[in-house]
Amino acid sequence: MPEEIRQEIERGKREVAAGAEEKAVDFGFYLLVDRIADLKSDLQKQIMDVKESLRQEMKQEIGALRQEVKQQTDALRQEMKQETGSLRQEMESLRREIKQDYQYFDNKLDNYRWWSIGTFFAVLVGSLAIAFTIYFAR
């Protein structure tokens, strides 16, 4: 019986020691979980800071790009206005040239018409003169 008691005491000591180890392991696990939670919180804060920083950089970059696009658009618009103005002047110059050419040819045509009418009447008068001469010369 004393042997059984001794074994029972030994078993009790082992159980107490195991319980203490178990409590130490539980406390260590608790500390580990707490540390992980702290790291997770720190990482989330860093991620939010990085996101906000990137958001601000993107806004600045977008603003700079918008400004650059606006400047280029304004420059192109101004260039188009100048080009359009020079094209309008060139078109107006060509219109004047065409109008002058048209007037020149119209005047020439009028001259030819008068020459044709004059020639027609000259031939008519000449023919009448020939007819008159033939008729009265007999």
Tab-separated table of C-alpha atoms in Angstrom:
chain	number	residue	atom	x	y	z
A	1	MET	CA	0.000	0.000	0.000
A	2	PRO	CA	2.699	2.502	0.725
A	3	GLU	CA	3.940	1.795	-2.760
A	4	GLU	CA	0.549	2.610	-4.181
A	5	ILE	CA	0.440	5.808	-2.182
A	6	ARG	CA	3.878	6.715	-3.363
A	7	GLN	CA	2.847	6.074	-6.960
A	8	GLU	CA	-0.291	8.115	-6.399
A	9	ILE	CA	1.775	11.008	-4.998
A	10	GLU	CA	4.204	10.789	-7.915
A	11	ARG	CA	1.323	10.753	-10.340
A	12	GLY	CA	-0.192	13.797	-8.561
A	13	LYS	CA	3.159	15.636	-8.746
A	14	ARG	CA	3.386	14.886	-12.451
A	15	GLU	CA	-0.172	16.108	-12.967
A	16	VAL	CA	0.558	19.300	-11.020
A	17	ALA	CA	3.772	19.804	-12.999
A	18	ALA	CA	1.906	19.137	-16.253
A	19	GLY	CA	-0.789	21.595	-15.197
A	20	ALA	CA	1.846	24.238	-14.478
A	21	GLU	CA	3.461	23.591	-17.861
A	22	GLU	CA	0.060	23.743	-19.463
A	23	LYS	CA	-0.621	27.053	-17.752
A	24	ALA	CA	2.794	28.359	-18.893
A	25	VAL	CA	2.045	27.166	-22.445
A	26	ASP	CA	-1.391	28.810	-22.312
A	27	PHE	CA	0.142	32.095	-21.094
A	28	GLY	CA	2.864	31.921	-23.787
A	29	PHE	CA	0.175	31.278	-26.401
A	30	TYR	CA	-1.782	34.236	-25.070
A	31	LEU	CA	1.322	36.440	-25.329
A	32	LEU	CA	1.958	35.145	-28.852
A	33	VAL	CA	-1.634	35.857	-29.911
A	34	ASP	CA	-1.430	39.322	-28.333
A	35	ARG	CA	1.860	40.030	-30.153
A	36	ILE	CA	0.349	38.827	-33.453
A	37	ALA	CA	-2.671	41.103	-32.903
A	38	ASP	CA	-0.331	44.052	-32.240
A	39	LEU	CA	1.672	43.266	-35.393
A	40	LYS	CA	-1.548	42.950	-37.380
A	41	SER	CA	-2.739	46.322	-36.070
A	42	ASP	CA	0.623	47.934	-36.896
A	43	LEU	CA	0.592	46.425	-40.397
A	44	GLN	CA	-2.958	47.622	-41.018
A	45	LYS	CA	-1.960	51.123	-39.903
A	46	GLN	CA	1.088	51.065	-42.173
A	47	ILE	CA	-1.051	49.813	-45.069
A	48	MET	CA	-3.548	52.631	-44.509
A	49	ASP	CA	-0.694	55.174	-44.348
A	50	VAL	CA	0.789	53.822	-47.582
A	51	LYS	CA	-2.654	53.850	-49.255
A	52	GLU	CA	-3.243	57.452	-48.192
A	53	SER	CA	0.231	58.444	-49.357
A	54	LEU	CA	-0.319	56.752	-52.709
A	55	ARG	CA	-3.754	58.366	-53.002
A	56	GLN	CA	-2.207	61.799	-52.424
A	57	GLU	CA	0.602	61.106	-54.921
A	58	MET	CA	-1.940	59.917	-57.486
A	59	LYS	CA	-4.037	63.067	-56.995
A	60	GLN	CA	-0.960	65.236	-57.477
A	61	GLU	CA	0.108	63.251	-60.539
A	62	ILE	CA	-3.390	63.410	-62.025
A	63	GLY	CA	-3.496	67.154	-61.362
A	64	ALA	CA	-0.115	67.605	-63.052
A	65	LEU	CA	-1.230	65.486	-66.018
A	66	ARG	CA	-4.468	67.455	-66.333
A	67	GLN	CA	-2.522	70.709	-66.307
A	68	GLU	CA	-0.101	69.400	-68.930
A	69	VAL	CA	-2.968	68.159	-71.136
A	70	LYS	CA	-4.718	71.522	-70.762
A	71	GLN	CA	-1.563	73.390	-71.762
A	72	GLN	CA	-1.011	71.145	-74.763
A	73	THR	CA	-4.664	71.458	-75.758
A	74	ASP	CA	-4.499	75.251	-75.486
A	75	ALA	CA	-1.286	75.304	-77.527
A	76	LEU	CA	-2.848	73.083	-80.206
A	77	ARG	CA	-6.008	75.194	-80.208
A	78	GLN	CA	-3.936	78.355	-80.702
A	79	GLU	CA	-1.913	76.684	-83.447
A	80	MET	CA	-5.133	75.568	-85.162
A	81	LYS	CA	-6.511	79.126	-84.991
A	82	GLN	CA	-3.359	80.498	-86.595
A	83	GLU	CA	-3.372	77.794	-89.254
A	84	THR	CA	-7.068	78.372	-89.918
A	85	GLY	CA	-6.449	82.102	-90.214
A	86	SER	CA	-3.638	81.594	-92.721
A	87	LEU	CA	-5.772	79.122	-94.682
A	88	ARG	CA	-8.634	81.613	-94.760
A	89	GLN	CA	-6.297	84.297	-96.096
A	90	GLU	CA	-4.978	81.917	-98.719
A	91	MET	CA	-8.529	80.934	-99.715
A	92	GLU	CA	-9.520	84.587	-99.979
A	93	SER	CA	-6.474	85.279	-102.130
A	94	LEU	CA	-7.376	82.346	-104.386
A	95	ARG	CA	-10.982	83.585	-104.619
A	96	ARG	CA	-9.754	87.019	-105.725
A	97	GLU	CA	-7.472	85.404	-108.303
A	98	ILE	CA	-10.322	83.257	-109.633
A	99	LYS	CA	-12.611	86.287	-109.747
A	100	GLN	CA	-9.979	88.270	-111.649
A	101	ASP	CA	-9.412	85.367	-114.054
A	102	TYR	CA	-13.161	85.026	-114.525
A	103	GLN	CA	-13.490	88.744	-115.248
A	104	TYR	CA	-10.541	88.596	-117.644
A	105	PHE	CA	-12.029	85.691	-119.568
A	106	ASP	CA	-15.507	87.214	-119.427
A	107	ASN	CA	-14.105	90.457	-120.894
A	108	LYS	CA	-12.259	88.484	-123.553
A	109	LEU	CA	-15.470	86.603	-124.344
A	110	ASP	CA	-17.370	89.883	-124.564
A	111	ASN	CA	-14.711	91.198	-126.940
A	112	TYR	CA	-15.008	88.064	-129.049
A	113	ARG	CA	-18.786	88.413	-129.066
A	114	TRP	CA	-18.508	92.001	-130.289
A	115	TRP	CA	-15.906	90.984	-132.850
A	116	SER	CA	-18.163	88.149	-133.942
A	117	ILE	CA	-21.156	90.482	-134.187
A	118	GLY	CA	-19.023	93.036	-136.014
A	119	THR	CA	-17.696	90.381	-138.370
A	120	PHE	CA	-21.221	89.082	-138.937
A	121	PHE	CA	-22.471	92.554	-139.834
A	122	ALA	CA	-19.390	93.200	-141.986
A	123	VAL	CA	-20.016	89.996	-143.892
A	124	LEU	CA	-23.725	90.825	-144.109
A	125	VAL	CA	-23.015	94.328	-145.409
A	126	GLY	CA	-20.388	92.906	-147.760
A	127	SER	CA	-22.858	90.307	-149.010
A	128	LEU	CA	-25.535	92.974	-149.467
A	129	ALA	CA	-23.041	95.107	-151.317
A	130	ILE	CA	-22.156	92.209	-153.595
A	131	ALA	CA	-25.831	91.384	-154.086
A	132	PHE	CA	-26.611	95.056	-154.751
A	133	THR	CA	-23.744	95.349	-157.195
A	134	ILE	CA	-24.774	92.202	-159.030
A	135	TYR	CA	-28.395	93.244	-159.114
A	136	PHE	CA	-27.785	96.785	-160.331
A	137	ALA	CA	-24.768	96.018	-162.459
A	138	ARG	CA	-26.695	94.156	-165.035
